Amino acid sequence: MTGSDESILVRKMESQADWDDLEKVLDPVRKTDAVFNTVRQLRDAGIKSIVIENDYLDRDFSEEYTAFYAKLFRRHRRHARRMHFFTSDVSQIVAEADAAKLIGELEREQREGHYAGFLVWRPMAEAPIGRAVLSVFKSWPEMHGFLQVRATYETHLLGARLSVSGVPFMQQDKQFTACSQVSLWAVGRHFSAKHGGAWISPAKIAATAFEAHDVPSASSLPAGSRGLTLSNMVAALRRMDLQPVLHHKRELPGGKLEWPAPLVPAAIVARYVESGLPVLLGLHDLEGTEDFHVVVVTGTAFRELENCETRSQLTIADFIPFFLVQDDRLGTNRWMPAKKGNSQGAWDETPYNLEDNVSFILAPLPQKVFVTAELAERYSLDIVEQFYMEDWASHRTGVLKDDDKVIAAGDAVAAALKAETIVARTYLRPGWKYKKWLTESQAHNDLKLRVVHHELPRLVWVTELGLASDVNHMLPSDRRIFGHVVYDATAAGQVRQPLLMHLPGMLYIWEQSAGEFYVRADHRGIPLRGDVGYAPRFRT
């Protein structure tokens, strides 16, 4: 170890022995899967050096200490340690005698992409990993893995300002908080960093159980240390100014739990995660657990399907064999199979899968959203089907006459509707960001201009539509969609009219007639001769 003084140390990670030593220091009894998996991820990410702040006052742990540990007879340290991870050797930089040069060099390492995040090392042997944001995850061969839920987290080291993009992680401490609290904390911290939401600590979330007046909250001391009830979790999300949407299995005669038709859990999760929203999953039937376990879904892995042209009723979830999860027991960025046998166990990083073990899905939405993704997608497919049943025949021989490419594209869509081979992908976007994506796409210029000048609400649901064969490409840039439908996410009640709909050769726009006492939306169709397909929205 080298360093400028005793408060700062640098560990150079040059061999497997260095990584074994790090694991042993963090977890002397070698009982914590989260530590083992995190150390392995850091090693595989190519970390070359670790800067350790020896006396670090962490805000999250300080609130836990004040709320609980300070009241115990057994002594606990208040100060934690914090580790910063670099994919380069920064030992000489930290030893630099010129302060301005030291700060400048550390910030240069950040700009060049060598900073991989930080981890708060709590003085708790059973759960040493406190607040951590690590830019370490790997995608498997033949799949395109992506962290859909992410924000930028700024931190400071020796006067240098560093930042990392990711999603927060923390272990449950097993005395004061459980998996539900730390999962809720991860959700709340993401909204705080990404959207300026309220800052909330695990201690404040744990207070939800103290304030509850239900029987389950009294089944453990301190209250909630064995976990929160679903009602407690909903209450905690609402205290964060979020609006939770719940989907869950229903109990059948005989006690068996099943998802009610037509709900497809993987499709539900995909819609919200691809909206950039962290989704809470309640897991059951796990070995060694009596109650449900809660994890947070943060990413997806896309894989091409074999013979997808001959398969019907596909959803975007059929192309997603794995979801990325934060599991306080296993660690950050773990790949969870959508169903058992997706990779014959070769790539599974969790002992559970979505299809067999998930009993509820809890998606936190912004306060102004009053329409679910499921409703927006269903309405979108209904109105597209109505268009091709009632209007397409007249358009192909009328306003689109002689536009052979557009007619061929429209006929292909009509045939795909009958064969049920259209794939829908729905996600939530701010209205202005939707416009920005469309204007930067390869879509028809008249479509772009019309949409840019069309009034949109703050948040919209976008349902992209593509033929299965055009969607079936691993890289997002290679995929193509033929159109999309946009719904007002802030609409109250059963509003079936969209804001706009684009299909091959046609744009339909619904405009509000504010001059009348009862406001209604009138639509008009705009032909787009020479219309073309375009790539779906994707993040880089």
mmCIF file of C-alpha atoms in Angstrom, residues 96-426:
data_model
loop_
_atom_site.group_PDB
_atom_site.id
_atom_site.type_symbol
_atom_site.label_atom_id
_atom_site.label_comp_id
_atom_site.label_asym_id
_atom_site.label_seq_id
_atom_site.Cartn_x
_atom_site.Cartn_y
_atom_site.Cartn_z
ATOM 1 C CA GLU A 96 1.792 13.686 -5.973
ATOM 2 C CA ALA A 97 3.124 16.556 -3.806
ATOM 3 C CA ASP A 98 1.546 19.298 -5.951
ATOM 4 C CA ALA A 99 -2.123 19.505 -4.848
ATOM 5 C CA ALA A 100 -3.375 21.199 -8.011
ATOM 6 C CA LYS A 101 -1.628 18.627 -10.193
ATOM 7 C CA LEU A 102 -3.015 15.783 -8.038
ATOM 8 C CA ILE A 103 -6.588 17.025 -8.530
ATOM 9 C CA GLY A 104 -6.066 17.614 -12.239
ATOM 10 C CA GLU A 105 -4.607 14.147 -12.809
ATOM 11 C CA LEU A 106 -7.427 12.406 -10.919
ATOM 12 C CA GLU A 107 -10.030 14.314 -12.949
ATOM 13 C CA ARG A 108 -8.173 13.376 -16.129
ATOM 14 C CA GLU A 109 -8.472 9.711 -15.137
ATOM 15 C CA GLN A 110 -12.212 10.322 -14.818
ATOM 16 C CA ARG A 111 -12.475 11.964 -18.264
ATOM 17 C CA GLU A 112 -10.553 9.114 -19.864
ATOM 18 C CA GLY A 113 -13.005 6.562 -18.450
ATOM 19 C CA HIS A 114 -10.731 4.966 -15.849
ATOM 20 C CA TYR A 115 -12.976 5.663 -12.848
ATOM 21 C CA ALA A 116 -15.254 2.668 -12.199
ATOM 22 C CA GLY A 117 -17.130 3.907 -9.144
ATOM 23 C CA PHE A 118 -17.094 3.749 -5.371
ATOM 24 C CA LEU A 119 -18.142 1.523 -2.485
ATOM 25 C CA VAL A 120 -18.772 2.490 1.146
ATOM 26 C CA TRP A 121 -17.219 -0.104 3.442
ATOM 27 C CA ARG A 122 -19.324 -0.217 6.585
ATOM 28 C CA PRO A 123 -17.952 -1.417 9.960
ATOM 29 C CA MET A 124 -20.393 -4.347 9.935
ATOM 30 C CA ALA A 125 -18.878 -7.784 9.351
ATOM 31 C CA GLU A 126 -22.241 -9.340 8.383
ATOM 32 C CA ALA A 127 -22.956 -6.739 5.683
ATOM 33 C CA PRO A 128 -19.907 -4.608 4.857
ATOM 34 C CA ILE A 129 -21.138 -3.177 1.541
ATOM 35 C CA GLY A 130 -22.896 0.115 2.102
ATOM 36 C CA ARG A 131 -23.792 2.645 -0.581
ATOM 37 C CA ALA A 132 -22.063 1.632 -3.808
ATOM 38 C CA VAL A 133 -22.291 2.662 -7.443
ATOM 39 C CA LEU A 134 -20.110 0.520 -9.686
ATOM 40 C CA SER A 135 -19.800 0.637 -13.451
ATOM 41 C CA VAL A 136 -19.111 -3.083 -13.729
ATOM 42 C CA PHE A 137 -21.272 -5.555 -15.570
ATOM 43 C CA LYS A 138 -20.720 -7.855 -18.493
ATOM 44 C CA SER A 139 -22.920 -8.985 -21.328
ATOM 45 C CA TRP A 140 -22.830 -12.557 -22.542
ATOM 46 C CA PRO A 141 -21.910 -13.682 -26.075
ATOM 47 C CA GLU A 142 -24.723 -13.521 -28.630
ATOM 48 C CA MET A 143 -26.676 -11.085 -26.445
ATOM 49 C CA HIS A 144 -26.869 -7.315 -26.196
ATOM 50 C CA GLY A 145 -26.957 -6.489 -22.483
ATOM 51 C CA PHE A 146 -27.723 -2.993 -21.318
ATOM 52 C CA LEU A 147 -28.181 -1.142 -18.037
ATOM 53 C CA GLN A 148 -31.495 0.623 -18.735
ATOM 54 C CA VAL A 149 -31.814 2.252 -15.300
ATOM 55 C CA ARG A 150 -28.916 4.581 -14.612
ATOM 56 C CA ALA A 151 -28.051 8.031 -13.364
ATOM 57 C CA THR A 152 -24.861 10.002 -12.805
ATOM 58 C CA TYR A 153 -23.515 10.003 -9.260
ATOM 59 C CA GLU A 154 -20.930 12.609 -8.337
ATOM 60 C CA THR A 155 -18.336 12.021 -5.650
ATOM 61 C CA HIS A 156 -15.185 13.761 -4.445
ATOM 62 C CA LEU A 157 -11.726 12.413 -3.696
ATOM 63 C CA LEU A 158 -8.842 14.571 -2.468
ATOM 64 C CA GLY A 159 -10.540 17.647 -3.915
ATOM 65 C CA ALA A 160 -11.139 16.055 -7.328
ATOM 66 C CA ARG A 161 -14.681 15.804 -8.648
ATOM 67 C CA LEU A 162 -15.426 12.339 -10.021
ATOM 68 C CA SER A 163 -18.617 10.794 -11.375
ATOM 69 C CA VAL A 164 -19.925 7.376 -12.335
ATOM 70 C CA SER A 165 -22.995 6.278 -14.240
ATOM 71 C CA GLY A 166 -24.922 3.391 -12.735
ATOM 72 C CA VAL A 167 -27.490 2.343 -10.194
ATOM 73 C CA PRO A 168 -26.960 2.288 -6.404
ATOM 74 C CA PHE A 169 -26.499 -0.916 -4.454
ATOM 75 C CA MET A 170 -26.382 -1.807 -0.762
ATOM 76 C CA GLN A 171 -26.474 -4.932 1.375
ATOM 77 C CA GLN A 172 -29.192 -5.319 3.975
ATOM 78 C CA ASP A 173 -27.554 -5.097 7.402
ATOM 79 C CA LYS A 174 -29.704 -7.973 8.799
ATOM 80 C CA GLN A 175 -30.257 -6.135 12.094
ATOM 81 C CA PHE A 176 -32.043 -2.915 11.229
ATOM 82 C CA THR A 177 -33.026 -3.261 7.563
ATOM 83 C CA ALA A 178 -34.097 -6.084 5.263
ATOM 84 C CA CYS A 179 -34.114 -6.642 1.499
ATOM 85 C CA SER A 180 -37.306 -4.631 0.988
ATOM 86 C CA GLN A 181 -35.844 -1.521 2.639
ATOM 87 C CA VAL A 182 -32.595 -1.523 0.659
ATOM 88 C CA SER A 183 -34.464 -2.251 -2.583
ATOM 89 C CA LEU A 184 -36.758 0.711 -1.913
ATOM 90 C CA TRP A 185 -33.691 2.777 -1.076
ATOM 91 C CA ALA A 186 -32.149 1.911 -4.466
ATOM 92 C CA VAL A 187 -35.347 3.035 -6.203
ATOM 93 C CA GLY A 188 -35.535 6.258 -4.218
ATOM 94 C CA ARG A 189 -31.874 7.093 -4.689
ATOM 95 C CA HIS A 190 -32.168 6.602 -8.448
ATOM 96 C CA PHE A 191 -35.112 9.015 -8.682
ATOM 97 C CA SER A 192 -33.246 11.490 -6.474
ATOM 98 C CA ALA A 193 -30.142 11.424 -8.681
ATOM 99 C CA LYS A 194 -31.943 11.235 -12.028
ATOM 100 C CA HIS A 195 -34.976 13.448 -11.524
ATOM 101 C CA GLY A 196 -34.212 15.538 -8.434
ATOM 102 C CA GLY A 197 -36.566 13.547 -6.217
ATOM 103 C CA ALA A 198 -36.480 13.459 -2.450
ATOM 104 C CA TRP A 199 -33.315 12.092 -0.797
ATOM 105 C CA ILE A 200 -34.283 9.217 1.490
ATOM 106 C CA SER A 201 -32.113 6.924 3.601
ATOM 107 C CA PRO A 202 -32.664 3.280 4.618
ATOM 108 C CA ALA A 203 -33.340 4.529 8.136
ATOM 109 C CA LYS A 204 -36.209 6.686 6.888
ATOM 110 C CA ILE A 205 -37.628 3.786 4.911
ATOM 111 C CA ALA A 206 -37.343 1.554 7.965
ATOM 112 C CA ALA A 207 -39.403 4.150 9.840
ATOM 113 C CA THR A 208 -42.295 3.149 7.562
ATOM 114 C CA ALA A 209 -42.575 -0.066 9.547
ATOM 115 C CA PHE A 210 -42.447 1.806 12.852
ATOM 116 C CA GLU A 211 -45.314 4.024 11.728
ATOM 117 C CA ALA A 212 -47.393 1.118 10.421
ATOM 118 C CA HIS A 213 -50.331 -0.097 12.467
ATOM 119 C CA ASP A 214 -50.478 -3.615 11.061
ATOM 120 C CA VAL A 215 -49.754 -6.971 12.639
ATOM 121 C CA PRO A 216 -46.795 -8.013 10.399
ATOM 122 C CA SER A 217 -44.775 -4.949 11.439
ATOM 123 C CA ALA A 218 -44.899 -6.238 15.040
ATOM 124 C CA SER A 219 -43.520 -9.667 14.130
ATOM 125 C CA SER A 220 -39.896 -8.539 14.506
ATOM 126 C CA LEU A 221 -37.767 -6.190 16.594
ATOM 127 C CA PRO A 222 -36.874 -3.621 15.547
ATOM 128 C CA ALA A 223 -40.076 -3.315 13.537
ATOM 129 C CA GLY A 224 -39.570 -4.257 9.901
ATOM 130 C CA SER A 225 -36.157 -5.865 10.366
ATOM 131 C CA ARG A 226 -37.547 -9.066 8.837
ATOM 132 C CA GLY A 227 -38.932 -7.098 5.919
ATOM 133 C CA LEU A 228 -41.813 -4.830 5.009
ATOM 134 C CA THR A 229 -45.254 -5.899 3.916
ATOM 135 C CA LEU A 230 -46.414 -5.025 0.416
ATOM 136 C CA SER A 231 -48.625 -2.297 1.905
ATOM 137 C CA ASN A 232 -45.583 -0.862 3.743
ATOM 138 C CA MET A 233 -43.653 -0.822 0.462
ATOM 139 C CA VAL A 234 -46.438 0.985 -1.374
ATOM 140 C CA ALA A 235 -46.613 3.555 1.446
ATOM 141 C CA ALA A 236 -42.840 4.086 1.290
ATOM 142 C CA LEU A 237 -42.937 4.696 -2.467
ATOM 143 C CA ARG A 238 -45.724 7.222 -2.056
ATOM 144 C CA ARG A 239 -43.639 9.042 0.553
ATOM 145 C CA MET A 240 -41.033 9.397 -2.194
ATOM 146 C CA ASP A 241 -43.688 11.168 -4.336
ATOM 147 C CA LEU A 242 -43.895 8.136 -6.614
ATOM 148 C CA GLN A 243 -46.984 6.380 -7.869
ATOM 149 C CA PRO A 244 -46.622 2.580 -7.623
ATOM 150 C CA VAL A 245 -48.368 0.247 -10.056
ATOM 151 C CA LEU A 246 -48.830 -3.314 -8.799
ATOM 152 C CA HIS A 247 -49.264 -6.546 -10.736
ATOM 153 C CA HIS A 248 -49.399 -9.833 -8.838
ATOM 154 C CA LYS A 249 -50.286 -13.487 -9.051
ATOM 155 C CA ARG A 250 -53.772 -14.594 -8.057
ATOM 156 C CA GLU A 251 -54.549 -17.521 -5.801
ATOM 157 C CA LEU A 252 -56.437 -20.361 -7.463
ATOM 158 C CA PRO A 253 -58.549 -23.011 -5.726
ATOM 159 C CA GLY A 254 -56.132 -25.277 -3.906
ATOM 160 C CA GLY A 255 -53.771 -22.421 -3.047
ATOM 161 C CA LYS A 256 -51.718 -22.360 -6.272
ATOM 162 C CA LEU A 257 -50.578 -18.926 -7.452
ATOM 163 C CA GLU A 258 -50.742 -18.032 -11.143
ATOM 164 C CA TRP A 259 -50.545 -14.911 -13.262
ATOM 165 C CA PRO A 260 -53.990 -13.988 -14.586
ATOM 166 C CA ALA A 261 -54.383 -13.947 -18.357
ATOM 167 C CA PRO A 262 -53.414 -12.043 -20.407
ATOM 168 C CA LEU A 263 -50.623 -10.703 -18.167
ATOM 169 C CA VAL A 264 -47.102 -11.759 -19.178
ATOM 170 C CA PRO A 265 -44.746 -10.858 -16.306
ATOM 171 C CA ALA A 266 -41.631 -10.564 -18.473
ATOM 172 C CA ALA A 267 -43.443 -8.176 -20.836
ATOM 173 C CA ILE A 268 -44.645 -6.037 -17.913
ATOM 174 C CA VAL A 269 -41.135 -5.757 -16.493
ATOM 175 C CA ALA A 270 -39.645 -4.959 -19.921
ATOM 176 C CA ARG A 271 -42.040 -2.032 -20.512
ATOM 177 C CA TYR A 272 -41.109 -0.244 -17.305
ATOM 178 C CA VAL A 273 -37.402 -1.085 -17.222
ATOM 179 C CA GLU A 274 -36.984 0.072 -20.828
ATOM 180 C CA SER A 275 -38.637 3.304 -19.681
ATOM 181 C CA GLY A 276 -35.645 3.774 -17.385
ATOM 182 C CA LEU A 277 -37.682 2.903 -14.287
ATOM 183 C CA PRO A 278 -36.332 0.534 -11.598
ATOM 184 C CA VAL A 279 -38.850 -2.269 -11.027
ATOM 185 C CA LEU A 280 -39.304 -4.096 -7.721
ATOM 186 C CA LEU A 281 -39.874 -7.851 -7.844
ATOM 187 C CA GLY A 282 -41.232 -9.952 -4.995
ATOM 188 C CA LEU A 283 -39.789 -13.465 -5.115
ATOM 189 C CA HIS A 284 -41.243 -16.566 -3.479
ATOM 190 C CA ASP A 285 -40.435 -20.290 -3.319
ATOM 191 C CA LEU A 286 -36.753 -19.603 -2.708
ATOM 192 C CA GLU A 287 -34.708 -22.180 -0.894
ATOM 193 C CA GLY A 288 -33.883 -21.167 2.660
ATOM 194 C CA THR A 289 -36.399 -18.319 2.899
ATOM 195 C CA GLU A 290 -39.762 -18.223 4.634
ATOM 196 C CA ASP A 291 -40.946 -14.849 3.347
ATOM 197 C CA PHE A 292 -40.670 -13.175 -0.021
ATOM 198 C CA HIS A 293 -37.387 -11.646 -1.155
ATOM 199 C CA VAL A 294 -37.249 -8.309 -2.993
ATOM 200 C CA VAL A 295 -34.867 -7.379 -5.809
ATOM 201 C CA VAL A 296 -34.664 -4.450 -8.243
ATOM 202 C CA VAL A 297 -34.625 -4.898 -12.028
ATOM 203 C CA THR A 298 -32.339 -2.432 -13.796
ATOM 204 C CA GLY A 299 -31.469 -3.812 -17.236
ATOM 205 C CA THR A 300 -32.208 -6.168 -20.108
ATOM 206 C CA ALA A 301 -30.402 -8.542 -22.445
ATOM 207 C CA PHE A 302 -31.651 -8.863 -26.039
ATOM 208 C CA ARG A 303 -31.102 -12.061 -28.030
ATOM 209 C CA GLU A 304 -32.126 -13.015 -31.563
ATOM 210 C CA LEU A 305 -34.828 -15.678 -31.899
ATOM 211 C CA GLU A 306 -34.593 -18.650 -34.209
ATOM 212 C CA ASN A 307 -37.393 -18.969 -36.778
ATOM 213 C CA CYS A 308 -39.167 -15.912 -35.398
ATOM 214 C CA GLU A 309 -40.927 -15.373 -38.770
ATOM 215 C CA THR A 310 -42.993 -18.501 -38.172
ATOM 216 C CA ARG A 311 -43.922 -17.661 -34.577
ATOM 217 C CA SER A 312 -47.021 -15.668 -33.667
ATOM 218 C CA GLN A 313 -48.130 -13.493 -30.742
ATOM 219 C CA LEU A 314 -44.590 -12.440 -29.893
ATOM 220 C CA THR A 315 -43.904 -9.644 -27.428
ATOM 221 C CA ILE A 316 -40.664 -7.760 -26.935
ATOM 222 C CA ALA A 317 -40.138 -9.936 -23.851
ATOM 223 C CA ASP A 318 -39.677 -12.998 -26.083
ATOM 224 C CA PHE A 319 -36.403 -11.408 -27.219
ATOM 225 C CA ILE A 320 -35.259 -10.774 -23.615
ATOM 226 C CA PRO A 321 -33.960 -13.987 -21.997
ATOM 227 C CA PHE A 322 -32.303 -12.194 -19.050
ATOM 228 C CA PHE A 323 -32.922 -9.199 -16.819
ATOM 229 C CA LEU A 324 -30.281 -7.370 -14.817
ATOM 230 C CA VAL A 325 -31.084 -7.205 -11.082
ATOM 231 C CA GLN A 326 -29.758 -5.668 -7.894
ATOM 232 C CA ASP A 327 -29.944 -8.339 -5.191
ATOM 233 C CA ASP A 328 -28.719 -7.291 -1.744
ATOM 234 C CA ARG A 329 -27.775 -10.929 -1.007
ATOM 235 C CA LEU A 330 -25.950 -11.657 -4.265
ATOM 236 C CA GLY A 331 -24.585 -8.280 -5.336
ATOM 237 C CA THR A 332 -24.976 -5.674 -8.026
ATOM 238 C CA ASN A 333 -25.687 -6.291 -11.725
ATOM 239 C CA ARG A 334 -26.680 -9.980 -11.629
ATOM 240 C CA TRP A 335 -28.280 -11.623 -14.662
ATOM 241 C CA MET A 336 -31.632 -13.226 -13.777
ATOM 242 C CA PRO A 337 -33.170 -15.651 -16.326
ATOM 243 C CA ALA A 338 -36.639 -14.754 -17.567
ATOM 244 C CA LYS A 339 -37.445 -18.454 -17.414
ATOM 245 C CA LYS A 340 -35.695 -21.616 -16.381
ATOM 246 C CA GLY A 341 -33.467 -23.180 -19.017
ATOM 247 C CA ASN A 342 -32.792 -20.020 -21.054
ATOM 248 C CA SER A 343 -29.092 -20.858 -21.096
ATOM 249 C CA GLN A 344 -29.060 -24.313 -19.542
ATOM 250 C CA GLY A 345 -27.580 -22.624 -16.476
ATOM 251 C CA ALA A 346 -24.435 -21.447 -18.266
ATOM 252 C CA TRP A 347 -25.165 -17.738 -17.809
ATOM 253 C CA ASP A 348 -27.543 -17.775 -14.846
ATOM 254 C CA GLU A 349 -26.287 -15.544 -12.026
ATOM 255 C CA THR A 350 -29.295 -15.990 -9.726
ATOM 256 C CA PRO A 351 -30.879 -19.169 -8.310
ATOM 257 C CA TYR A 352 -34.329 -17.859 -9.269
ATOM 258 C CA ASN A 353 -36.072 -16.844 -12.482
ATOM 259 C CA LEU A 354 -38.862 -14.439 -13.308
ATOM 260 C CA GLU A 355 -41.410 -16.950 -14.595
ATOM 261 C CA ASP A 356 -41.311 -19.379 -11.646
ATOM 262 C CA ASN A 357 -40.387 -17.234 -8.658
ATOM 263 C CA VAL A 358 -41.879 -13.758 -9.065
ATOM 264 C CA SER A 359 -45.146 -13.253 -7.199
ATOM 265 C CA PHE A 360 -45.524 -9.490 -7.641
ATOM 266 C CA ILE A 361 -44.212 -6.651 -9.778
ATOM 267 C CA LEU A 362 -44.151 -3.136 -8.333
ATOM 268 C CA ALA A 363 -43.317 -0.383 -10.811
ATOM 269 C CA PRO A 364 -42.784 3.151 -9.434
ATOM 270 C CA LEU A 365 -44.134 5.827 -11.773
ATOM 271 C CA PRO A 366 -43.866 9.619 -11.624
ATOM 272 C CA GLN A 367 -46.796 11.325 -9.910
ATOM 273 C CA LYS A 368 -48.311 12.747 -13.105
ATOM 274 C CA VAL A 369 -48.682 9.396 -14.863
ATOM 275 C CA PHE A 370 -52.265 8.093 -14.801
ATOM 276 C CA VAL A 371 -52.115 5.521 -17.618
ATOM 277 C CA THR A 372 -50.278 2.205 -17.306
ATOM 278 C CA ALA A 373 -47.949 0.845 -19.962
ATOM 279 C CA GLU A 374 -50.217 -2.172 -20.386
ATOM 280 C CA LEU A 375 -53.228 0.001 -21.198
ATOM 281 C CA ALA A 376 -51.268 2.206 -23.617
ATOM 282 C CA GLU A 377 -49.939 -0.821 -25.519
ATOM 283 C CA ARG A 378 -53.339 -2.489 -25.723
ATOM 284 C CA TYR A 379 -54.996 0.695 -27.019
ATOM 285 C CA SER A 380 -52.176 1.161 -29.546
ATOM 286 C CA LEU A 381 -52.606 -2.317 -31.005
ATOM 287 C CA ASP A 382 -56.388 -1.892 -31.086
ATOM 288 C CA ILE A 383 -56.279 1.361 -33.051
ATOM 289 C CA VAL A 384 -53.698 0.028 -35.515
ATOM 290 C CA GLU A 385 -55.877 -3.012 -36.168
ATOM 291 C CA GLN A 386 -58.906 -0.749 -36.608
ATOM 292 C CA PHE A 387 -57.035 1.376 -39.156
ATOM 293 C CA TYR A 388 -56.107 -1.603 -41.305
ATOM 294 C CA MET A 389 -59.601 -3.040 -41.108
ATOM 295 C CA GLU A 390 -61.416 0.186 -41.990
ATOM 296 C CA ASP A 391 -59.083 2.606 -43.794
ATOM 297 C CA TRP A 392 -56.095 0.919 -45.407
ATOM 298 C CA ALA A 393 -57.890 -0.371 -48.494
ATOM 299 C CA SER A 394 -59.131 3.113 -49.434
ATOM 300 C CA HIS A 395 -55.759 4.772 -48.729
ATOM 301 C CA ARG A 396 -53.761 2.349 -50.901
ATOM 302 C CA THR A 397 -55.969 3.117 -53.889
ATOM 303 C CA GLY A 398 -56.440 6.802 -53.014
ATOM 304 C CA VAL A 399 -53.946 9.180 -51.380
ATOM 305 C CA LEU A 400 -51.113 6.628 -51.626
ATOM 306 C CA LYS A 401 -51.854 5.466 -55.155
ATOM 307 C CA ASP A 402 -48.723 4.726 -57.247
ATOM 308 C CA ASP A 403 -46.447 4.892 -54.173
ATOM 309 C CA ASP A 404 -45.433 1.271 -54.647
ATOM 310 C CA LYS A 405 -42.913 1.033 -51.769
ATOM 311 C CA VAL A 406 -45.335 2.482 -49.217
ATOM 312 C CA ILE A 407 -48.163 0.267 -50.436
ATOM 313 C CA ALA A 408 -45.919 -2.801 -50.210
ATOM 314 C CA ALA A 409 -44.909 -1.828 -46.659
ATOM 315 C CA GLY A 410 -48.546 -1.283 -45.669
ATOM 316 C CA ASP A 411 -49.623 -4.593 -47.185
ATOM 317 C CA ALA A 412 -46.858 -6.349 -45.237
ATOM 318 C CA VAL A 413 -48.180 -4.806 -42.019
ATOM 319 C CA ALA A 414 -51.744 -5.859 -42.853
ATOM 320 C CA ALA A 415 -50.566 -9.429 -43.470
ATOM 321 C CA ALA A 416 -48.556 -9.420 -40.237
ATOM 322 C CA LEU A 417 -51.622 -8.291 -38.299
ATOM 323 C CA LYS A 418 -53.535 -11.311 -39.562
ATOM 324 C CA ALA A 419 -50.610 -13.628 -38.813
ATOM 325 C CA GLU A 420 -50.056 -11.965 -35.403
ATOM 326 C CA THR A 421 -46.369 -11.414 -36.109
ATOM 327 C CA ILE A 422 -46.151 -7.733 -35.132
ATOM 328 C CA VAL A 423 -43.954 -6.963 -32.132
ATOM 329 C CA ALA A 424 -44.871 -4.028 -29.895
ATOM 330 C CA ARG A 425 -42.457 -2.259 -27.541
ATOM 331 C CA THR A 426 -43.841 0.329 -25.119
#
